[in-house]
Amino acid sequence: MARASHPHAMAPTRPGRTRTAAPMMPAQFPLSGRYFTYTLFGATGALYLLAGLVALRVIWALGSGPAAWQSVMTQLAHPLYVLFHLVTLAAVIFVGVRFFRLFPKAQPAKIGPAKPPPQPVLHVMLYVIWVAVSGGLALVLAGGIF
Amino acid sequence: MAENRKTFVVTRFDPDRDEAPRKQSYEVPVQPDWKVLDGLNYIKDELDGSLSHRWSCRMAVCGSCGMMVNGKPSLTCKDPLSNYGDKVDVAPLANFPVVRDLVIDLDGFMEKLQKVKPWIIVAKEKAVEEGTYRQSPEELEYFRQFSMCINCMLCYSACPVVGNEPEFLGPAAIALGHRYNMDSRDEGQHERNEVFRGEGTVFACSYANECSEVCPKHVDPAAAVNQSKINAVIDWATSFVVPRGGK
Amino acid sequence: MEVIRHDIVIVGGGGAGIRAAIAAVEASPDASVAMVSKVYPMRSHTVSAEGGAAAVARSDDSLEMHGYDTVKGSDFLGDQDVIQYFVEQAPKELTLLEHWGCPWSRNEDGTVATRAFGGMSTKRTWYAADKVGFHMLHSLFQHSLRFDRIVRYDEQFVTKLLVDGGAVRGVASLDVREGVVRAILGRAVILATGGAGKIFPFTTNGNIKTGDGMALAYRAGVPLKDMEFVQYHPTGLPGTGILITEATRGEGGHLKNAEGERFLVTRDYGVGTKAELGPRDMISRAIVQEIEAGRGVKGPYGEYVHLDLTHLGEAAIDKKLPMVRELAKIYAGVDPVYEPIPIRPVVHYMMGGVDTDIDGATSLPGLYAAGEVACVSLNGANRLGSNSLTECLVFGARAGREAVRYAAGTDAGGEAASRQQAEEESARLASARDARSGSEKLSQLRRELNRTMESGCGVYREQASMDETVRTLAQLKQRMSEVRLEDSSTVFNTEITAALELDNMLEVAEALAVSAAHRRESRGAHTRRDAPTRDDHNYLYHTLCYYDAAGPRLGRKDVTLGKWVPEERKY
């Protein structure tokens, strides 16, 4: 069953000269075909919100002394928290891959005199940078550097 | 030639008589090389003269015949019936108000097209006597792909943002504005980028990419919209640094 | 009766119509221009043109050469003053279009590229890959959006010219969406509605090419000129009739029969060394003769010959003929990089049309016409490929300017007569829409129209079948009054518009058949088996055809000769 679009979707500014039937969303929206992936992509926002709240809690604990810190670290070791973080990691990878596929074609052919590298090169570069930054950050957090 | 029959389930809507759109079925004998449009024309010519639909060129260049076929946007003169099984559901384009049967109101689209100022903007008009602008094949290539849009509006039907945010300029209009922004002869980027940051903002695009998936002319409007985001930001940032001449 | 008032009313929103609108607003600081079209402008059939638009561009070319090629191509029936003006204006118009954003294909040095085309002695066809009509139409339309004084009336079907005091005062127009008739008044009216290929069964033309403007002028007493000259484009896809551009031959494609023979080279079809780049009428005849001689390839839609591009290479095809490749794959199931394309001659263009002078003015004061609807006459008995897009621009612009000049010197006059006529139209259409008791089916009548035009007015004609066609058309016109319509809705009723289009097509077809039957010679695209040679002594004139309730009445108009004296047309 198709859903209705916004009642004014694609409506002209002056009212239509004859009575029209309401605009409808495409039948597969939001949970069929490729729209499912798109909806999921947007829905991962909920995970980031939660992850943000967790991060705030950790930072709060950081400023509340070693006992508070140790308490938070123990809580975060709980299997449900670990599961949550694994799911969030999967979401981030999903969003990253999807975004990286879009990024090369989103670069204008030139900006002033500057031209981007060829699209396939750009696509690979994004993964290289991602892995390098993730690896570096992981080392820092694990106490390997600093 | 082998004859096959398919059932066309067609959306009908006559505002003089119908409260809301309804479905009507037709048995159509189809030829193997027919497109969906050939089936619709058969219905109109032989079975039911009251079916209204738009079509003209039948060679995928005029953009008239866009409709939803089995739930997906389709350019019906290009879409082979052999892609479909025994049942072919034909409905008017999604996200548009419906005027009659398979005919949608495209005045909203025409307004959006106008908003992006789709013409060459120059400070000083070039005289005919000066001859043509020099434009290298490379410079032509910067915008050529985005100039291929036939205004069939399949992208508007596919785009979830178009369906939810009425002010959004939409893929084809933004791609057309971008086409002019990337044309070496044009000097109107600042004006268009202001439009792109304005009410119909390009930033409403949330990367569904459906527009490019359904485009029958390989325009890749998703690329145009997202390139426009970058251009619009750079234009905004440089406006603090670069003085703009009055027009 | 709602009355809308403008200074100029343009009927048709294609290449010629939009160009006229732009010229009109530029020629006057305050003229308001109505552009009334039965489709949104980007759907106009200009959009489907593929190959290119001609204008002198290279240093090895001259206006003289372009003029001579056009005169000779017309088989000496083109008016030489018109041709002279045309070749002079052509480069200016294409340059203007370039300034307006048209993405012409380029040479490495940034200048506009040109390609070879049929009947042209050198490369002078400007092109935009193989989508010139699409790019021209969209560039023109988008440029026109900057003018507030061009007011568009989209999906309005003009059914009648409103005439009062011997001059045109506007049009009666059916709003397709609302189902109401309005009077759109203007001091001048320009017809730019294109040709009428849909009277034939096999045509490159889209559904909208039904000769509406020709019929409007014809019924208002303006003669149609040179209607017998119908261009068969040599290369259309069998079955659909979809156009495969002449540029395929301009870029080096070959035509071959079933035996793989390049028959334009091995046999004498009058094209000499030009071979595949000969003029369209000669090439179409050659293909028909090859098929009649049994050397055609047999297919499900009749016989055809091959257009071979395989030797051009994938890179060249993708760069210069990308749309051709797509069309061949989608509509013929063939990839031209690897296989030849099946093609046969297909109705493409009408050289004839509303009789106008060089300004685009008709015999009805205030009525102008430009583009394919008009016969100015640029193309005489046969048009060279790539001249007609330029024609739309040159004569669209001239008609726009002349209409403004005329309107400035005319007073709008009283509206009573126009209102009355529009009201009569409204009543006529309302009762036509309620025609539920007849016995004839629209699609059947259309099929019979197509069949009789194909049999009597095809590539090769003869007296008996032309006369039969004239009789059949008269009967079909009578049977139209018995047509039964199924759609009684007022909103977006496309059955009533189809009926109006069929009415128009029958008038145009009748004018064509009667004109063809009387011209007992072969000239340009009008070829008769029973009169196979050109007869300048008796037939060097333009045929005029006037509407008359008792049957079309013929007349004649002199050809404006000039420095090029009619000679034998050999290539």
CSV table of N, CA and C in Angstrom, one decimal, chain B residues 91-169:
chain,number,residue,atom,x,y,z
B,91,ALA,N,1.0,3.3,-13.2
B,91,ALA,CA,0.4,4.3,-12.4
B,91,ALA,C,1.1,5.7,-12.7
B,92,PRO,N,0.5,6.8,-12.4
B,92,PRO,CA,1.1,8.1,-12.6
B,92,PRO,C,2.4,8.2,-11.8
B,93,LEU,N,3.3,9.1,-12.2
B,93,LEU,CA,4.5,9.3,-11.5
B,93,LEU,C,4.3,9.7,-10.1
B,94,ALA,N,5.1,9.1,-9.2
B,94,ALA,CA,5.0,9.3,-7.7
B,94,ALA,C,5.4,10.7,-7.4
B,95,ASN,N,5.0,11.2,-6.3
B,95,ASN,CA,5.3,12.6,-5.8
B,95,ASN,C,4.7,13.7,-6.5
B,96,PHE,N,3.9,13.5,-7.5
B,96,PHE,CA,3.3,14.6,-8.2
B,96,PHE,C,1.7,14.6,-8.0
B,97,PRO,N,1.1,15.7,-8.0
B,97,PRO,CA,-0.4,15.7,-8.0
B,97,PRO,C,-0.9,15.2,-9.3
B,98,VAL,N,-1.9,14.4,-9.3
B,98,VAL,CA,-2.4,13.7,-10.5
B,98,VAL,C,-3.6,14.5,-11.1
B,99,VAL,N,-3.5,14.8,-12.3
B,99,VAL,CA,-4.6,15.6,-13.0
B,99,VAL,C,-5.6,14.6,-13.5
B,100,ARG,N,-5.2,13.5,-14.2
B,100,ARG,CA,-6.2,12.6,-14.8
B,100,ARG,C,-5.4,11.3,-15.2
B,101,ASP,N,-6.0,10.2,-14.8
B,101,ASP,CA,-5.4,8.9,-15.2
B,101,ASP,C,-3.9,8.9,-15.0
B,102,LEU,N,-3.1,8.9,-16.0
B,102,LEU,CA,-1.6,8.8,-15.9
B,102,LEU,C,-1.0,10.1,-16.1
B,103,VAL,N,-1.7,11.2,-16.1
B,103,VAL,CA,-1.2,12.5,-16.4
B,103,VAL,C,-1.0,13.3,-15.1
B,104,ILE,N,0.2,13.8,-14.8
B,104,ILE,CA,0.5,14.5,-13.6
B,104,ILE,C,0.6,16.0,-13.9
B,105,ASP,N,0.6,16.8,-12.8
B,105,ASP,CA,0.7,18.2,-12.9
B,105,ASP,C,2.2,18.5,-12.9
B,106,LEU,N,2.7,19.1,-14.0
B,106,LEU,CA,4.2,19.4,-14.0
B,106,LEU,C,4.5,20.9,-13.8
B,107,ASP,N,3.5,21.7,-13.5
B,107,ASP,CA,3.8,23.1,-13.3
B,107,ASP,C,4.7,23.4,-12.1
B,108,GLY,N,4.6,22.6,-11.1
B,108,GLY,CA,5.5,22.7,-10.0
B,108,GLY,C,7.0,22.5,-10.4
B,109,PHE,N,7.2,21.5,-11.3
B,109,PHE,CA,8.5,21.2,-11.8
B,109,PHE,C,9.0,22.4,-12.6
B,110,MET,N,8.1,23.0,-13.5
B,110,MET,CA,8.5,24.1,-14.3
B,110,MET,C,9.0,25.3,-13.5
B,111,GLU,N,8.3,25.5,-12.3
B,111,GLU,CA,8.7,26.6,-11.5
B,111,GLU,C,10.1,26.3,-10.9
B,112,LYS,N,10.3,25.1,-10.5
B,112,LYS,CA,11.6,24.8,-9.9
B,112,LYS,C,12.7,25.0,-10.9
B,113,LEU,N,12.4,24.6,-12.2
B,113,LEU,CA,13.4,24.8,-13.2
B,113,LEU,C,13.8,26.3,-13.4
B,114,GLN,N,12.7,27.1,-13.4
B,114,GLN,CA,13.0,28.5,-13.6
B,114,GLN,C,13.8,29.1,-12.4
B,115,LYS,N,13.6,28.6,-11.2
B,115,LYS,CA,14.3,29.2,-10.0
B,115,LYS,C,15.8,29.1,-10.2
B,116,VAL,N,16.4,28.1,-10.9
B,116,VAL,CA,17.8,28.0,-10.9
B,116,VAL,C,18.5,28.8,-12.0
B,117,LYS,N,17.7,29.7,-12.6
B,117,LYS,CA,18.2,30.6,-13.7
B,117,LYS,C,19.0,29.8,-14.7
B,118,PRO,N,18.3,28.9,-15.4
B,118,PRO,CA,19.0,28.0,-16.4
B,118,PRO,C,19.3,28.7,-17.7
B,119,TRP,N,20.1,29.7,-17.7
B,119,TRP,CA,20.5,30.3,-18.9
B,119,TRP,C,21.9,30.9,-18.7
B,120,ILE,N,22.6,31.3,-19.8
B,120,ILE,CA,24.0,31.8,-19.7
B,120,ILE,C,23.9,33.2,-19.1
B,121,ILE,N,24.5,33.4,-18.0
B,121,ILE,CA,24.5,34.7,-17.3
B,121,ILE,C,25.9,35.3,-17.6
B,122,VAL,N,26.0,36.5,-18.2
B,122,VAL,CA,27.3,37.1,-18.4
B,122,VAL,C,27.1,38.6,-18.1
B,123,ALA,N,28.2,39.2,-17.7
B,123,ALA,CA,28.1,40.6,-17.3
B,123,ALA,C,27.9,41.5,-18.6
B,124,LYS,N,28.5,41.1,-19.7
B,124,LYS,CA,28.4,41.8,-20.9
B,124,LYS,C,28.1,40.8,-22.0
B,125,GLU,N,26.9,41.0,-22.7
B,125,GLU,CA,26.5,40.2,-23.8
B,125,GLU,C,27.5,40.2,-24.9
B,126,LYS,N,27.8,39.1,-25.5
B,126,LYS,CA,28.8,39.0,-26.6
B,126,LYS,C,28.0,39.4,-27.9
B,127,ALA,N,28.7,40.2,-28.7
B,127,ALA,CA,28.0,40.6,-30.0
B,127,ALA,C,28.2,39.4,-31.0
B,128,VAL,N,27.2,39.3,-31.8
B,128,VAL,CA,27.2,38.2,-32.8
B,128,VAL,C,28.5,38.3,-33.7
B,129,GLU,N,28.9,39.6,-34.0
B,129,GLU,CA,30.0,39.8,-34.9
B,129,GLU,C,31.3,39.3,-34.3
B,130,GLU,N,31.3,39.1,-32.9
B,130,GLU,CA,32.6,38.6,-32.3
B,130,GLU,C,32.7,37.1,-32.5
B,131,GLY,N,31.7,36.5,-33.0
B,131,GLY,CA,31.8,35.0,-33.2
B,131,GLY,C,31.5,34.3,-32.0
B,132,THR,N,31.8,33.0,-32.0
B,132,THR,CA,31.4,32.1,-30.9
B,132,THR,C,32.5,32.2,-29.8
B,133,TYR,N,32.1,31.8,-28.6
B,133,TYR,CA,33.1,31.6,-27.5
B,133,TYR,C,34.0,30.5,-27.9
B,134,ARG,N,35.2,30.5,-27.4
B,134,ARG,CA,36.1,29.4,-27.6
B,134,ARG,C,35.8,28.5,-26.4
B,135,GLN,N,35.6,27.2,-26.7
B,135,GLN,CA,35.3,26.3,-25.6
B,135,GLN,C,36.0,25.0,-26.0
B,136,SER,N,37.0,24.5,-25.2
B,136,SER,CA,37.7,23.3,-25.6
B,136,SER,C,36.8,22.1,-25.4
B,137,PRO,N,37.2,21.0,-26.1
B,137,PRO,CA,36.4,19.7,-25.8
B,137,PRO,C,36.5,19.4,-24.3
B,138,GLU,N,37.6,19.7,-23.6
B,138,GLU,CA,37.7,19.4,-22.2
B,138,GLU,C,36.7,20.3,-21.4
B,139,GLU,N,36.6,21.5,-21.8
B,139,GLU,CA,35.6,22.4,-21.1
B,139,GLU,C,34.2,22.0,-21.3
B,140,LEU,N,33.9,21.5,-22.5
B,140,LEU,CA,32.6,21.0,-22.8
B,140,LEU,C,32.3,19.8,-22.0
B,141,GLU,N,33.3,19.0,-21.8
B,141,GLU,CA,33.1,17.7,-21.0
B,141,GLU,C,32.7,18.0,-19.5
B,142,TYR,N,33.1,19.2,-19.0
B,142,TYR,CA,32.8,19.5,-17.6
B,142,TYR,C,31.3,19.5,-17.3
B,143,PHE,N,30.5,19.9,-18.3
B,143,PHE,CA,29.1,20.0,-18.1
B,143,PHE,C,28.2,19.2,-19.0
B,144,ARG,N,28.8,18.6,-20.0
B,144,ARG,CA,28.1,17.9,-21.0
B,144,ARG,C,27.0,16.9,-20.4
B,145,GLN,N,27.5,16.1,-19.5
B,145,GLN,CA,26.7,15.0,-19.0
B,145,GLN,C,25.4,15.6,-18.4
B,146,PHE,N,25.6,16.8,-17.7
B,146,PHE,CA,24.4,17.4,-17.0
B,146,PHE,C,23.5,18.1,-17.9
B,147,SER,N,23.9,18.2,-19.2
B,147,SER,CA,23.0,18.9,-20.1
B,147,SER,C,22.1,17.9,-20.8
B,148,MET,N,22.2,16.6,-20.5
B,148,MET,CA,21.5,15.6,-21.2
B,148,MET,C,20.0,15.3,-20.7
B,149,CYS,N,19.6,16.1,-19.7
B,149,CYS,CA,18.3,15.8,-19.0
B,149,CYS,C,17.2,16.1,-20.0
B,150,ILE,N,16.3,15.2,-20.1
B,150,ILE,CA,15.1,15.4,-21.0
B,150,ILE,C,13.9,15.8,-20.2
B,151,ASN,N,14.0,16.1,-18.9
B,151,ASN,CA,12.9,16.6,-18.1
B,151,ASN,C,11.8,15.6,-18.0
B,152,CYS,N,12.2,14.3,-17.9
B,152,CYS,CA,11.2,13.2,-17.8
B,152,CYS,C,10.6,13.1,-16.4
B,153,MET,N,11.4,13.7,-15.4
B,153,MET,CA,10.9,13.7,-14.0
B,153,MET,C,10.9,12.4,-13.3
B,154,LEU,N,11.5,11.4,-13.8
B,154,LEU,CA,11.5,10.1,-13.1
B,154,LEU,C,12.3,10.3,-11.8
B,155,CYS,N,13.3,11.2,-11.8
B,155,CYS,CA,14.2,11.4,-10.6
B,155,CYS,C,13.3,12.0,-9.5
B,156,TYR,N,12.4,12.9,-9.9
B,156,TYR,CA,11.5,13.5,-8.8
B,156,TYR,C,10.6,12.4,-8.2
B,157,SER,N,10.2,11.4,-9.0
B,157,SER,CA,9.4,10.3,-8.4
B,157,SER,C,10.2,9.4,-7.5
B,158,ALA,N,11.5,9.3,-7.8
B,158,ALA,CA,12.3,8.4,-7.0
B,158,ALA,C,12.8,9.0,-5.8
B,159,CYS,N,12.9,10.3,-5.7
B,159,CYS,CA,13.6,11.0,-4.6
B,159,CYS,C,12.7,11.1,-3.4
B,160,PRO,N,13.1,10.5,-2.2
B,160,PRO,CA,12.3,10.5,-1.0
B,160,PRO,C,12.2,12.0,-0.5
B,161,VAL,N,13.2,12.8,-0.7
B,161,VAL,CA,13.2,14.2,-0.2
B,161,VAL,C,12.1,15.0,-1.0
B,162,VAL,N,12.0,14.8,-2.3
B,162,VAL,CA,11.0,15.5,-3.1
B,162,VAL,C,9.6,15.2,-2.5
B,163,GLY,N,9.4,13.9,-2.1
B,163,GLY,CA,8.1,13.5,-1.6
B,163,GLY,C,7.8,14.1,-0.2
B,164,ASN,N,8.9,14.5,0.6
B,164,ASN,CA,8.7,14.9,1.9
B,164,ASN,C,8.9,16.4,2.1
B,165,GLU,N,9.7,17.1,1.2
B,165,GLU,CA,10.0,18.5,1.4
B,165,GLU,C,9.6,19.2,0.2
B,166,PRO,N,8.4,19.9,0.2
B,166,PRO,CA,7.9,20.5,-1.1
B,166,PRO,C,8.8,21.6,-1.6
B,167,GLU,N,9.6,22.3,-0.8
B,167,GLU,CA,10.5,23.4,-1.4
B,167,GLU,C,11.7,22.9,-2.1
B,168,PHE,N,12.1,21.6,-1.8
B,168,PHE,CA,13.3,21.1,-2.4
B,168,PHE,C,13.3,21.3,-3.9
B,169,LEU,N,14.4,21.8,-4.4
B,169,LEU,CA,14.5,22.1,-5.9
B,169,LEU,C,14.4,20.8,-6.7
